[in-house]
Coordinates of C-alpha atoms in Angstrom, one line a residue:
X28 CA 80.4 -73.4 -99.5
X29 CA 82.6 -70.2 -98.5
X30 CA 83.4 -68.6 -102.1
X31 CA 85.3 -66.2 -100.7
X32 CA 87.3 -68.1 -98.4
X33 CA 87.9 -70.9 -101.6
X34 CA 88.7 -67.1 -103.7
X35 CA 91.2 -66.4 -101.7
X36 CA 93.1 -69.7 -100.6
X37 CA 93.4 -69.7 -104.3
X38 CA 94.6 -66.4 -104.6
X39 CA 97.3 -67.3 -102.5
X40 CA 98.6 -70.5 -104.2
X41 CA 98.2 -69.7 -107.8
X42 CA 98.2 -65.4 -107.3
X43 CA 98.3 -64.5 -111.0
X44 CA 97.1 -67.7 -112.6
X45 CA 93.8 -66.7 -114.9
X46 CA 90.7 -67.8 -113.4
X47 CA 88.5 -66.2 -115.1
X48 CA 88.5 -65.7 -119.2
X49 CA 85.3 -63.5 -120.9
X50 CA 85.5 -63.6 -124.4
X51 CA 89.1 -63.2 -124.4
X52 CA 89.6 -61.0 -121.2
X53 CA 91.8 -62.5 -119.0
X54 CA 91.3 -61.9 -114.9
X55 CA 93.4 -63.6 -112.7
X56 CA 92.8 -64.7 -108.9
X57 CA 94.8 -62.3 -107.7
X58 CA 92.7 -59.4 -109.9
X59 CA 89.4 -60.9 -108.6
X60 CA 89.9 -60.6 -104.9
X61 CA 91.3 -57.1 -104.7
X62 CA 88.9 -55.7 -107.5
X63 CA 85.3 -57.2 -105.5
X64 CA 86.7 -56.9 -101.9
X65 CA 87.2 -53.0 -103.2
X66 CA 84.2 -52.9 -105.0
X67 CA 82.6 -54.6 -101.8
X68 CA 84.0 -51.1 -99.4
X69 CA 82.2 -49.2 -101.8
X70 CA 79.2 -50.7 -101.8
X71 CA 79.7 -50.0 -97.7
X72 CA 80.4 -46.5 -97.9
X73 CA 77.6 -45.8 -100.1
X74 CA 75.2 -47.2 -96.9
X75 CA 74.2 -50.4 -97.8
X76 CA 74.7 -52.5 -94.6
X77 CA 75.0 -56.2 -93.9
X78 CA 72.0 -58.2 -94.3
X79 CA 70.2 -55.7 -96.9
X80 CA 68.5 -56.8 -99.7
X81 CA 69.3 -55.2 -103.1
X82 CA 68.8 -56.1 -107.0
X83 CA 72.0 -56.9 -109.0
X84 CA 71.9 -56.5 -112.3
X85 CA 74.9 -56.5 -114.4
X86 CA 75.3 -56.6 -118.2
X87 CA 79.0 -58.2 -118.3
X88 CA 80.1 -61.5 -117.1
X89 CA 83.2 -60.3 -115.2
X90 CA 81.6 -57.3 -113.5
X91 CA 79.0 -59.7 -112.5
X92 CA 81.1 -62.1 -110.8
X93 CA 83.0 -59.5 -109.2
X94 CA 79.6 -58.0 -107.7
X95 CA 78.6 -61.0 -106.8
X96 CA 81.7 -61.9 -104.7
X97 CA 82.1 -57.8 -103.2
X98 CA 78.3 -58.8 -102.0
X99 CA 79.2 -62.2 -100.3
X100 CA 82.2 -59.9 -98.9
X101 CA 80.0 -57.2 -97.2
X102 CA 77.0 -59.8 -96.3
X103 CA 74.9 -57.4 -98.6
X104 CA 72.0 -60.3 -99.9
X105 CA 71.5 -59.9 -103.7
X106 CA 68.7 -60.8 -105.6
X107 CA 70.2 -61.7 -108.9
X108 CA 67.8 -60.3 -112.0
X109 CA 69.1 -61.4 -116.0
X110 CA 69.7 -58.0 -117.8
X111 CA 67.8 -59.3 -120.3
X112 CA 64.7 -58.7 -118.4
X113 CA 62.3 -56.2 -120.4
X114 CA 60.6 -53.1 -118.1
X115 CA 57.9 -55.0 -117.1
X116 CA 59.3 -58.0 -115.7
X117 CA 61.9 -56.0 -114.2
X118 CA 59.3 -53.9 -112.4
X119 CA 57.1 -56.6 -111.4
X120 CA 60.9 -58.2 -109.9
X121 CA 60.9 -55.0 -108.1
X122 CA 57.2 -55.1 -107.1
X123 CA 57.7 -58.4 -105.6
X124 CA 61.1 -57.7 -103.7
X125 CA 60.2 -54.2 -102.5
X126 CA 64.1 -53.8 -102.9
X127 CA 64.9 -49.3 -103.1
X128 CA 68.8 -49.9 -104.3
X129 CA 70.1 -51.4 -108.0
X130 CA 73.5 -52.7 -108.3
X131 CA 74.6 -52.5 -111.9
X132 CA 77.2 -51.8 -114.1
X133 CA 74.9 -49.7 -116.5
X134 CA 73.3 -47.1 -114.5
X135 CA 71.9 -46.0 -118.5
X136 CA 69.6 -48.8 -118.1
X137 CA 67.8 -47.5 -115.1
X138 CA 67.7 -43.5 -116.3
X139 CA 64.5 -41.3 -115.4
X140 CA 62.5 -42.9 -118.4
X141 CA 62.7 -47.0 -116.6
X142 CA 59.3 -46.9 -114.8
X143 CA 58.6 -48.5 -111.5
X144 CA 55.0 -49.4 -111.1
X145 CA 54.4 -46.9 -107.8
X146 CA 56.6 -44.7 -108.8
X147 CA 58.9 -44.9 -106.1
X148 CA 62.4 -43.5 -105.9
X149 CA 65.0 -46.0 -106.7
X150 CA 69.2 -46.0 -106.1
X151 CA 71.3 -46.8 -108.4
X152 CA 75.1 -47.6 -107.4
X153 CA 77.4 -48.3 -110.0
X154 CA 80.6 -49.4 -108.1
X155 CA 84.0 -48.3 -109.5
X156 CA 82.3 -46.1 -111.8
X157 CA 80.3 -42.6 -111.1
X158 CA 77.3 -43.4 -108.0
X159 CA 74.3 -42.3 -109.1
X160 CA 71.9 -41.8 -105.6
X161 CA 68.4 -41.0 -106.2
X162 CA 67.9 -40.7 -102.5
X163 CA 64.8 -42.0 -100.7
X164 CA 64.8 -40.9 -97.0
X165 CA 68.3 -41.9 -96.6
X166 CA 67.6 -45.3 -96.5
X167 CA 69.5 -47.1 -99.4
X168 CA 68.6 -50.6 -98.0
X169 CA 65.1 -52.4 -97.0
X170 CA 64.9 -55.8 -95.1
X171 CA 67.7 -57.7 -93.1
X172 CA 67.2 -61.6 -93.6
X173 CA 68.9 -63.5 -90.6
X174 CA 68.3 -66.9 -92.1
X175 CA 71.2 -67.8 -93.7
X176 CA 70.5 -66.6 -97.3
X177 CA 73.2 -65.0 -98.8
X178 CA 71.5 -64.4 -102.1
X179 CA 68.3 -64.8 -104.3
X180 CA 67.7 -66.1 -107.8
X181 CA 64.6 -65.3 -109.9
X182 CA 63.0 -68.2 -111.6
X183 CA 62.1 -68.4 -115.2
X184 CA 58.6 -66.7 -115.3
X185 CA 57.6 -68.5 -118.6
X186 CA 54.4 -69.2 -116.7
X187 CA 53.5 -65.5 -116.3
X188 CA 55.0 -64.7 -112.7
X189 CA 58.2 -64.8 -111.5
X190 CA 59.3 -65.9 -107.9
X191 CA 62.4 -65.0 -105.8
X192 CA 64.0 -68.1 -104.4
X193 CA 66.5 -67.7 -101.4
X194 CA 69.5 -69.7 -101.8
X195 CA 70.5 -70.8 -98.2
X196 CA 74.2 -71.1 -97.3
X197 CA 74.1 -74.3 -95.6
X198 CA 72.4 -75.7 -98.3
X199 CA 75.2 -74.5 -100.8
X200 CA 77.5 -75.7 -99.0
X201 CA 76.0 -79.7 -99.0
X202 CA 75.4 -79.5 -102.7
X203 CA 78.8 -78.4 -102.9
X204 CA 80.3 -81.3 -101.3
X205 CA 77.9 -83.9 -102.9
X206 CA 77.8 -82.8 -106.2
X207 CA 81.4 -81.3 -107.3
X208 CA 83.5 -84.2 -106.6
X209 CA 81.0 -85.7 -109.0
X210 CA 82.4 -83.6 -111.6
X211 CA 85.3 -85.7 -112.7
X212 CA 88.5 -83.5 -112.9
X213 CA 91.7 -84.3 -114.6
X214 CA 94.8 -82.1 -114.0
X215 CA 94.9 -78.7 -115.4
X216 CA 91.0 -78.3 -115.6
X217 CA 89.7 -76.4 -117.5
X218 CA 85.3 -75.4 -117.6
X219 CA 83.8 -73.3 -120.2
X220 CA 80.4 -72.1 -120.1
X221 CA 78.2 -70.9 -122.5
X222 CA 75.2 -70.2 -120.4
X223 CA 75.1 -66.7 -118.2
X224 CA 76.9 -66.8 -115.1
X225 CA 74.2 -64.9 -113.5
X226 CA 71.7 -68.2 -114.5
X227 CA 71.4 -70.5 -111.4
X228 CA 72.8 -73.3 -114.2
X229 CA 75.9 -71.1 -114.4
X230 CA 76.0 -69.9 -111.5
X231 CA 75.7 -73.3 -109.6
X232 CA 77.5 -75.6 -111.9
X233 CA 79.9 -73.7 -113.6
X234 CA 81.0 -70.6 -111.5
X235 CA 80.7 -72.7 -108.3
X236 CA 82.4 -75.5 -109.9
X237 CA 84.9 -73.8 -110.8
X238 CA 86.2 -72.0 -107.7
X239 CA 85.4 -75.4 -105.9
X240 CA 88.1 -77.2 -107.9
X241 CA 90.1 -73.8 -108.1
X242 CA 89.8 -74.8 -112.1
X243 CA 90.0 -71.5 -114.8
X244 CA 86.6 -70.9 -116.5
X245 CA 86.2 -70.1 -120.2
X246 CA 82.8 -67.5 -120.3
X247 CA 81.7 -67.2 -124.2
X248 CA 78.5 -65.0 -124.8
X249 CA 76.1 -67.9 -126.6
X250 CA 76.7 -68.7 -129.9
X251 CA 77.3 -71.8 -132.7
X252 CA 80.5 -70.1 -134.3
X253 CA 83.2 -72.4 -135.5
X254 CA 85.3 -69.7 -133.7
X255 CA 83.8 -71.1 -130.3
X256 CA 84.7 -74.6 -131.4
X257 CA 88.1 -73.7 -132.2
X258 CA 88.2 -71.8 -128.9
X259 CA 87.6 -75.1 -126.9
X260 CA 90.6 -77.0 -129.0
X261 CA 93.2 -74.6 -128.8
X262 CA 92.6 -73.8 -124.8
X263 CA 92.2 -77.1 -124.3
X264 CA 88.9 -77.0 -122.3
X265 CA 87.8 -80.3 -120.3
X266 CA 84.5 -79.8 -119.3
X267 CA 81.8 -77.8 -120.8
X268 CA 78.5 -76.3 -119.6
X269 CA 75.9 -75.9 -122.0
X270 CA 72.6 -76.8 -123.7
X271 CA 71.7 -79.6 -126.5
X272 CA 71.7 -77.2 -129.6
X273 CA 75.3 -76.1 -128.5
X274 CA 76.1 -80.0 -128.4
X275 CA 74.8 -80.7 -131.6
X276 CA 76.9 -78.6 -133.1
X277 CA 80.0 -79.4 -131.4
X278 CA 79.2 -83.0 -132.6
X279 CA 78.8 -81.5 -136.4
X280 CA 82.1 -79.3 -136.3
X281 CA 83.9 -82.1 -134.9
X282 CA 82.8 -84.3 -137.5
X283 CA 83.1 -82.1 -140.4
X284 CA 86.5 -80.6 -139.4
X285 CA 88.6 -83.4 -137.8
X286 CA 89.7 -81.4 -134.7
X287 CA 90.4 -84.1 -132.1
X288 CA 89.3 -82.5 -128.7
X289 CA 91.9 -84.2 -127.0
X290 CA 90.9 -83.0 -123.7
X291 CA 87.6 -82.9 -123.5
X292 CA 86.3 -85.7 -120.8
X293 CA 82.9 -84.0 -119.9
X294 CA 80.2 -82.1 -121.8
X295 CA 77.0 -81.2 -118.9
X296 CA 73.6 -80.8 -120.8
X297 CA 70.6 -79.0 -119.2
X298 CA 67.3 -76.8 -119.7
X299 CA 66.3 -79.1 -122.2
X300 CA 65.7 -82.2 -123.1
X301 CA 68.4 -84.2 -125.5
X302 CA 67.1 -84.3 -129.4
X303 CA 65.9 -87.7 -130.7
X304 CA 69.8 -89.4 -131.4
X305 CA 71.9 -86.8 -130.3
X306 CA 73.2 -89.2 -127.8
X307 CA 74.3 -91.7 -130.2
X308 CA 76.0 -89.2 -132.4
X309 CA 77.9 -87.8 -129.5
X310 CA 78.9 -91.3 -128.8
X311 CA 80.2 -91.7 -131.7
X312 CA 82.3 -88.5 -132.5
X313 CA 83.7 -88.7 -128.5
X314 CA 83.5 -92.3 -127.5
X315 CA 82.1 -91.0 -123.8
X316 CA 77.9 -90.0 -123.0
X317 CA 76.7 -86.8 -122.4
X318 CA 76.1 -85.8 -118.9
X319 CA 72.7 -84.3 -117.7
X320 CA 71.7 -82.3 -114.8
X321 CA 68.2 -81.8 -113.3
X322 CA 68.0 -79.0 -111.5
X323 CA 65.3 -76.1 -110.6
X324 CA 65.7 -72.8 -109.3
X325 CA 63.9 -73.7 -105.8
X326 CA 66.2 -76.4 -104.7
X327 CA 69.4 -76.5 -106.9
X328 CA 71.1 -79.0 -108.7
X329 CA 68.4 -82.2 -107.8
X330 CA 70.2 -85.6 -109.7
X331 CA 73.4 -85.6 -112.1
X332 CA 74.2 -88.1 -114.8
X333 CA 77.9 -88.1 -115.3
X334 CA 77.4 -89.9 -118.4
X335 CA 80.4 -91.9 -118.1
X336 CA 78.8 -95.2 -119.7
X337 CA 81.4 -96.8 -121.9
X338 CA 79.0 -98.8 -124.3
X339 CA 77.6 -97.2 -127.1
X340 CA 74.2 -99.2 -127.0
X341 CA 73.8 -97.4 -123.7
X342 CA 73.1 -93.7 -125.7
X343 CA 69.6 -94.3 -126.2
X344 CA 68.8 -94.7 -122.7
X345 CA 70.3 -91.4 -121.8
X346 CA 68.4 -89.3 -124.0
X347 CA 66.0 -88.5 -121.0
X348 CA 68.2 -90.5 -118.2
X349 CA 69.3 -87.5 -115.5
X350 CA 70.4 -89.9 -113.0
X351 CA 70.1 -90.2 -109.2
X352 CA 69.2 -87.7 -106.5
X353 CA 72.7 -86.0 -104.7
X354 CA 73.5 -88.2 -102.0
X355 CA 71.1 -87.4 -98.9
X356 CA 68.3 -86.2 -101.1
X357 CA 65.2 -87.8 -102.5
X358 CA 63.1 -88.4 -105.6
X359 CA 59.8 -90.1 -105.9
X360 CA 56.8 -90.2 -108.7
X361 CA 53.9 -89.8 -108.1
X362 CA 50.3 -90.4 -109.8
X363 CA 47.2 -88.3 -110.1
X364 CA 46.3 -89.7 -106.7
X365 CA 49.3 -88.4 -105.3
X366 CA 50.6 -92.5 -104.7
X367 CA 53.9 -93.2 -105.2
X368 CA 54.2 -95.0 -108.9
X369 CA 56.4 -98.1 -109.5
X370 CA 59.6 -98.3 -111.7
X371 CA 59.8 -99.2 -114.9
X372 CA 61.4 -102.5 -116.8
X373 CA 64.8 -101.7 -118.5
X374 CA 66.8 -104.8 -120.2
X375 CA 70.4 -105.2 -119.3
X376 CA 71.6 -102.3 -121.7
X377 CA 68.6 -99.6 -120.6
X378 CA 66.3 -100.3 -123.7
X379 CA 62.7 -100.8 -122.8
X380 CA 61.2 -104.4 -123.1
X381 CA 59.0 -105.5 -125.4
X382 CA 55.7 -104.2 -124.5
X383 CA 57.1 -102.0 -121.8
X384 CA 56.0 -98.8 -123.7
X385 CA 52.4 -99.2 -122.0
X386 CA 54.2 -99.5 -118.7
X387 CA 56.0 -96.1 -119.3
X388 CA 52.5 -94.7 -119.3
X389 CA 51.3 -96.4 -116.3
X390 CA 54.0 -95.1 -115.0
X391 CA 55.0 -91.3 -115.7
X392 CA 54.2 -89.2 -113.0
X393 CA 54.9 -86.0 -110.9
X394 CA 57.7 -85.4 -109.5
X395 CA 58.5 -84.6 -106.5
X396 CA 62.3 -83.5 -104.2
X397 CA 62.9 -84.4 -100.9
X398 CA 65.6 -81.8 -99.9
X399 CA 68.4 -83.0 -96.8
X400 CA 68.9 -79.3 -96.5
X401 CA 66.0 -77.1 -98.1
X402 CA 66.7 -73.6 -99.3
X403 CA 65.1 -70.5 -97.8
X404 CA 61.7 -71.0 -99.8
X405 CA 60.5 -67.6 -102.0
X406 CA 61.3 -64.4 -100.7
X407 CA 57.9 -61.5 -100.8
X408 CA 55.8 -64.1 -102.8
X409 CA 52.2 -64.2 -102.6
X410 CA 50.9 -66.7 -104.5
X411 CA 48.8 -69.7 -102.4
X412 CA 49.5 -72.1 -105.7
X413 CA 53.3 -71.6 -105.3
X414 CA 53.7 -72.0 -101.7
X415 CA 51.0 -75.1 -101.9
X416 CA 53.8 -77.0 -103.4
X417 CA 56.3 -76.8 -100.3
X418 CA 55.6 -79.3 -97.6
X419 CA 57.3 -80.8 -94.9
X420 CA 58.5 -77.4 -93.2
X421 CA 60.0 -76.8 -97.1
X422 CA 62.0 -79.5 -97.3
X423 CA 60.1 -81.4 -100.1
X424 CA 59.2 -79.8 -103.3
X425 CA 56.1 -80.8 -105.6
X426 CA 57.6 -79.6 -109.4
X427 CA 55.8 -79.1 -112.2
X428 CA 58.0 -82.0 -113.7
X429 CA 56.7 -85.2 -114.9
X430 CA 59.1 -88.3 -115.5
X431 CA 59.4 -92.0 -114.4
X432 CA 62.1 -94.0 -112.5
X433 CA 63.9 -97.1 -113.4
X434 CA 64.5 -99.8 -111.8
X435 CA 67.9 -98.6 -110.6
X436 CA 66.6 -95.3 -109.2
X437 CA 67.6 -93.2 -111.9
X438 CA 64.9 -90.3 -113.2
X439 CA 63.8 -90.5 -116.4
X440 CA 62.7 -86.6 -117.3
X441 CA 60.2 -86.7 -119.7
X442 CA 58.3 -82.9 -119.9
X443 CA 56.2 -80.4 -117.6
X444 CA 53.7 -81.8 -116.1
X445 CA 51.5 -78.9 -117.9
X446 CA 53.2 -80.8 -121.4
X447 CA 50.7 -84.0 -120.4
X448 CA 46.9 -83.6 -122.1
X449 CA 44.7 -85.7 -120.5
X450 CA 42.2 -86.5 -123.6
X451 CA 39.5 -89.5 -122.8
X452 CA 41.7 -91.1 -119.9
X453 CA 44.7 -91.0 -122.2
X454 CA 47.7 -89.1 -121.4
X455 CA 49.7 -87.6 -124.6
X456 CA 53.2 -85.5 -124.3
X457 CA 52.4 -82.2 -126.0
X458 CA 56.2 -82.3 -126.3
X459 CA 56.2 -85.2 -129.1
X460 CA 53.4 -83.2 -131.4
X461 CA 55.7 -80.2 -130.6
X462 CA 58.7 -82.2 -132.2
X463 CA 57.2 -83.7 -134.9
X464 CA 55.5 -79.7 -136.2
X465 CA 59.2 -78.5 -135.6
X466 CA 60.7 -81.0 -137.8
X467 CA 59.1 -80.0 -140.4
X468 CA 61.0 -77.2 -141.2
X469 CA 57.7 -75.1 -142.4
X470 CA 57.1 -73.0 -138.8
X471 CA 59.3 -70.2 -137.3
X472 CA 58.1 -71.6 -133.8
X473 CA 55.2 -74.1 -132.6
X474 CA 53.8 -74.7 -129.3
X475 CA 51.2 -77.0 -128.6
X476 CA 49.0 -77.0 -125.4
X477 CA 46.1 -78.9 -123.9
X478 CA 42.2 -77.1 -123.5
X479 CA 39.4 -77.5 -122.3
X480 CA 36.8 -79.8 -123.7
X481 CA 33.3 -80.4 -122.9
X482 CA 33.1 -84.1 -123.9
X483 CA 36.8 -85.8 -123.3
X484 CA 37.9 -83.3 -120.6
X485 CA 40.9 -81.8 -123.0
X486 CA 41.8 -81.7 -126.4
X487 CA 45.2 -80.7 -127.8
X488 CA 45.8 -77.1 -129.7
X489 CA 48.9 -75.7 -131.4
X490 CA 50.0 -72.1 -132.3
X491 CA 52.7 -71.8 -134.6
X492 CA 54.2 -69.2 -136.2
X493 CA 54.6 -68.2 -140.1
X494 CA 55.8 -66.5 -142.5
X495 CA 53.9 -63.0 -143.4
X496 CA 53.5 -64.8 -147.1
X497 CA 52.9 -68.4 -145.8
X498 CA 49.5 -69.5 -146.9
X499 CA 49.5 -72.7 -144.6
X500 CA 45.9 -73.7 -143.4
X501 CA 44.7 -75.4 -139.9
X502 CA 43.0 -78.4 -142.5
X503 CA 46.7 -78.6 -143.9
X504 CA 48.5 -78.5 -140.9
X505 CA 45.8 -81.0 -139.7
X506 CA 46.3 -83.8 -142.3
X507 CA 50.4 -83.2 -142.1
X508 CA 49.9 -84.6 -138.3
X509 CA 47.6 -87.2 -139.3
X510 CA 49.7 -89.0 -141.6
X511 CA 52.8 -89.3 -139.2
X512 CA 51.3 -89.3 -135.6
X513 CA 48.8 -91.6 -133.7
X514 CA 45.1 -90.0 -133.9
X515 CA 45.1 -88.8 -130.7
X516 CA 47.6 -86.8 -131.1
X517 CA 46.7 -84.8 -133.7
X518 CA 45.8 -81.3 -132.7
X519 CA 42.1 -80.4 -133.0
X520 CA 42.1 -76.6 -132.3
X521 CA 45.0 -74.5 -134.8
X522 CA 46.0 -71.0 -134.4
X523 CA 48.3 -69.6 -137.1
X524 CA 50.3 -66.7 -135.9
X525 CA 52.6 -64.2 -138.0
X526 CA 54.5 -62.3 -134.3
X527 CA 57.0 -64.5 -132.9
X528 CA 56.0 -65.5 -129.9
X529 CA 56.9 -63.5 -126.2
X530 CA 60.0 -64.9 -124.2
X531 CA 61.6 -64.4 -121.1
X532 CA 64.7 -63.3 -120.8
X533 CA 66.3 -66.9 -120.9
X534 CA 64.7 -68.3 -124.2
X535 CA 61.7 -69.5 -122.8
X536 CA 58.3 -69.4 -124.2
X537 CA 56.1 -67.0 -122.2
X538 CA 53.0 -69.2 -122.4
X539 CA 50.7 -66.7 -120.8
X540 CA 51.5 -64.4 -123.5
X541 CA 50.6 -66.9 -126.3
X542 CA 47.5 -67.5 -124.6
X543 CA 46.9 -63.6 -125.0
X544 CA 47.8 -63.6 -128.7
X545 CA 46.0 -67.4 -129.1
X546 CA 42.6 -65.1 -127.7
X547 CA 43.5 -62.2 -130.1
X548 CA 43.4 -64.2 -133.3
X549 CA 40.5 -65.8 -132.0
X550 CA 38.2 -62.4 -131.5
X551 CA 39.5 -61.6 -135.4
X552 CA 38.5 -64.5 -136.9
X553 CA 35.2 -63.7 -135.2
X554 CA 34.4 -60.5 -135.8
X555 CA 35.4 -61.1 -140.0

């Protein structure tokens, strides 16, 4: 996919048409090519040279995009790190990378006080504003790649350690022609996006998507406002790219206000799973599905759902239903064995058969991704574990996904594969305990997790969070489970927390952190 060759045969048939629109602030084609290819000569006098590796960091939409596109311009390969990063996950991102040069729009945020673990100098170039060069024997750039990367994305970390995944051109550019012309378009197109542009999600379905179909794209910082839902009425958005509590709400403001939404013909879920019904509801405030993506960091966008079922006893079977691998590309399930499992039952309208449940758990496995065209695998990551999960000279992926397929080849994502707690032979979703604690209402957060145990191999625990003036017990919390859910899956191990609980940078729980605080409450209770 050339963006900047699709940027500027753009620019030249619609010049000052907006393409992009942050929060208001319009930028038009025209504004985006002159503005990066400038930004991208400064970048080149400041001695970064094609093929170096640099961090890019950027704290606005706009200024990100235009980075982005002045370092596709000057074949300088980014490594794209969320501002929302804290210190230490940005220094152990520039551990990792080795990178010595920082492309921001905030040089502030990386003043004499940000540490770097060795203590090793570190540029900072903040194009169209004042350079800041903290000089490090001249060299503002470290390794050249040859390989065809032309930038890097940083995965999640919610496990404990980031990776830095190359993102290969000629890979791009076949997920490009598979997966956009997927994205039904309508004249006058219009994509909003609600997630960071900087977020592989945003990056590869929205800002991609968007300069693919040479469509204007509405950016809106995250939020549930009914101004945003107003926003997407009065310009007249067609497609939007979000998450399933940002659906939810759009169902509950269309419902309550009586907007129409005339123009709406696509909303694209991912990161998360769809809540129990939302599907339905949707349904039946839009009269068209949701759609769902799968996608991970390593490989892209891996199977799309365009959710264009016209039968509302359909909505059930899409709560989880994230349709088929792009067209050259591969999807299997596999069991504990590593043997392919077999599909599942589904009647003529998706719903399970009778007695089918049991053949769900037969047959929910790993998954795994068979890439046409892989990626450039991690970039400076040590980690035997990682790596182990790459085979086939990287063109097939072993995720940390688990999920069935049906019988017409569709993926059914159900959770992590970590979400699965083998107690006794018998596999629960830690996910369903999670849902049931957090429909309660009584916890600020829950997560529940599988541990060791000496006699059935693992139990289930949960940590949740509470008020400072809560006085809920683990023998409460206990019998709540057991009158709603299955004994099995009521957690035998409870930790009640009062800190919220560590995140990265994108919402995600940073289980490793837990763990820590899980440990800490532990060694109190012990020592009282």
């Amino acid at each position: 996919m050339d963006i900047c060759g699709l940027l500027e045969k753009y620019g030249s048939q619609k010049g000052p048409a907006v393409f992009i629109d942050y929060n208001g602030l319009k930028i038009t084609y025209t504004d985006i090519i002159s503005r990066s290819y400038r930004v991208s000569r400064e970048l080149e006098h400041a001695g970064l040279k094609r093929g170096a590796v640099c961090a890019l960091v950027c704290y606005n939409n706009i200024n990100f995009i235009l980075y982005f596109a002045a370092c596709l311009k000057a074949g300088i390969i980014p490594i794209i790190i969320n501002p929302k990063y804290g210190n230490d996950e940005l220094q152990s991102l520039i551990d990792i990378s080795e990178v010595k040069t920082i492309i921001t729009d905030n040089a502030f945020a990386f003043s004499e006080s940000s540490p770097m673990a060795d203590g090793r100098k570190i540029n900072i170039i903040t194009p169209g504003l004042e350079t800041i060069l903290t000089q490090n024997g001249g060299c503002l750039y470290s390794d050249s790649l040859n390989d065809g990367t032309l930038f890097m994305l940083v995965t999640s970390a919610s496990g404990g350690r980031p990776k830095i995944v190359k993102k290969n051109a000629a890979a791009l550019s076949y997920q490009a022609e598979k997966l956009y012309p997927r994205i039904m378009s309508v004249n006058d197109t219009r994509y909003m996006a609600n997630v960071p542009a900087s977020h592989s999600y945003g990056l590869e379905f929205a800002l991609f998507g968007s300069i693919y179909n040479g469509a204007p794209l509405y950016l809106r910082d995250f939020g549930f406002s009914s101004d945003v839902m107003d926003e997407i009425a009065f310009n007249e958005i067609t497609h939007i790219f979000t998450i399933p509590p940002f659906i939810l709400n759009l169902v509950n403001y269309k419902l309550s206000s009586g907007i129409g939404f005339d123009r709406l013909e696509m909303v694209v879920s991912a990161g998360m799973p769809l809540m129990s019904g939302l599907s339905e509801k949707f349904f039946g405030a839009f009269n068209f599905n949701i759609a769902s993506v799968y996608g991970i960091t390593e490989v892209g966008c891996v199977s799309f759902n365009p959710g264009r079922r016209s039968s509302a006893e359909n909505c059930a079977a899409i709560n989880n239903d994230v349709g088929f691998a792009l067209e050259g590309n591969a999807i299997t399930v596999i069991d504990d064995a590593g043997a392919a499992v077999r599909a599942v039952t589904h009647d003529v309208h998706g719903r399970l058969k009778e007695g089918d449940s049991d053949s769900i758990r037969e047959n929910i496995g790993r998954v795994i991704i068979r890439k046409k065209i892989p990626d450039g695998g991690y970039y400076k990551f040590n980690c035997p574990e990682g790596e182990a999960k790459w085979r086939l000279g990287g063109t097939e992926l072993e995720t940390d996904d688990s999920g069935y397929i049906d019988p017409s080849g569709a993926l059914h994502l159900l959770a992590r594969s970590s979400a699965f707690v083998n107690i006794g032979g018998v596999k629960v979703n830690s996910s369903d305990v999670e849902a049931f604690l957090r429909s309660t209402g009584l916890f600020k957060d829950v997560l529940v997790f599988g541990r060791k145990d000496a006699l059935l191999g693992e139990k289930l625990a949960a940590a949740m969070v509470v008020d400072e003036g809560s006085n809920a017990n683990e023998d409460e919390i206990r019998g709540l489970c057991a009158k709603k859910l299955p004994p099995v899956k009521v957690p035998r191990d409870i930790y009640i927390l009062k800190s919220p609980f560590p995140r990265t940078s994108t919402g995600k729980i940073r289980f490793d952190k837990v763990l820590k605080m899980v440990e800490e409450t532990k060694d109190s209770q012990a020592a009282e």
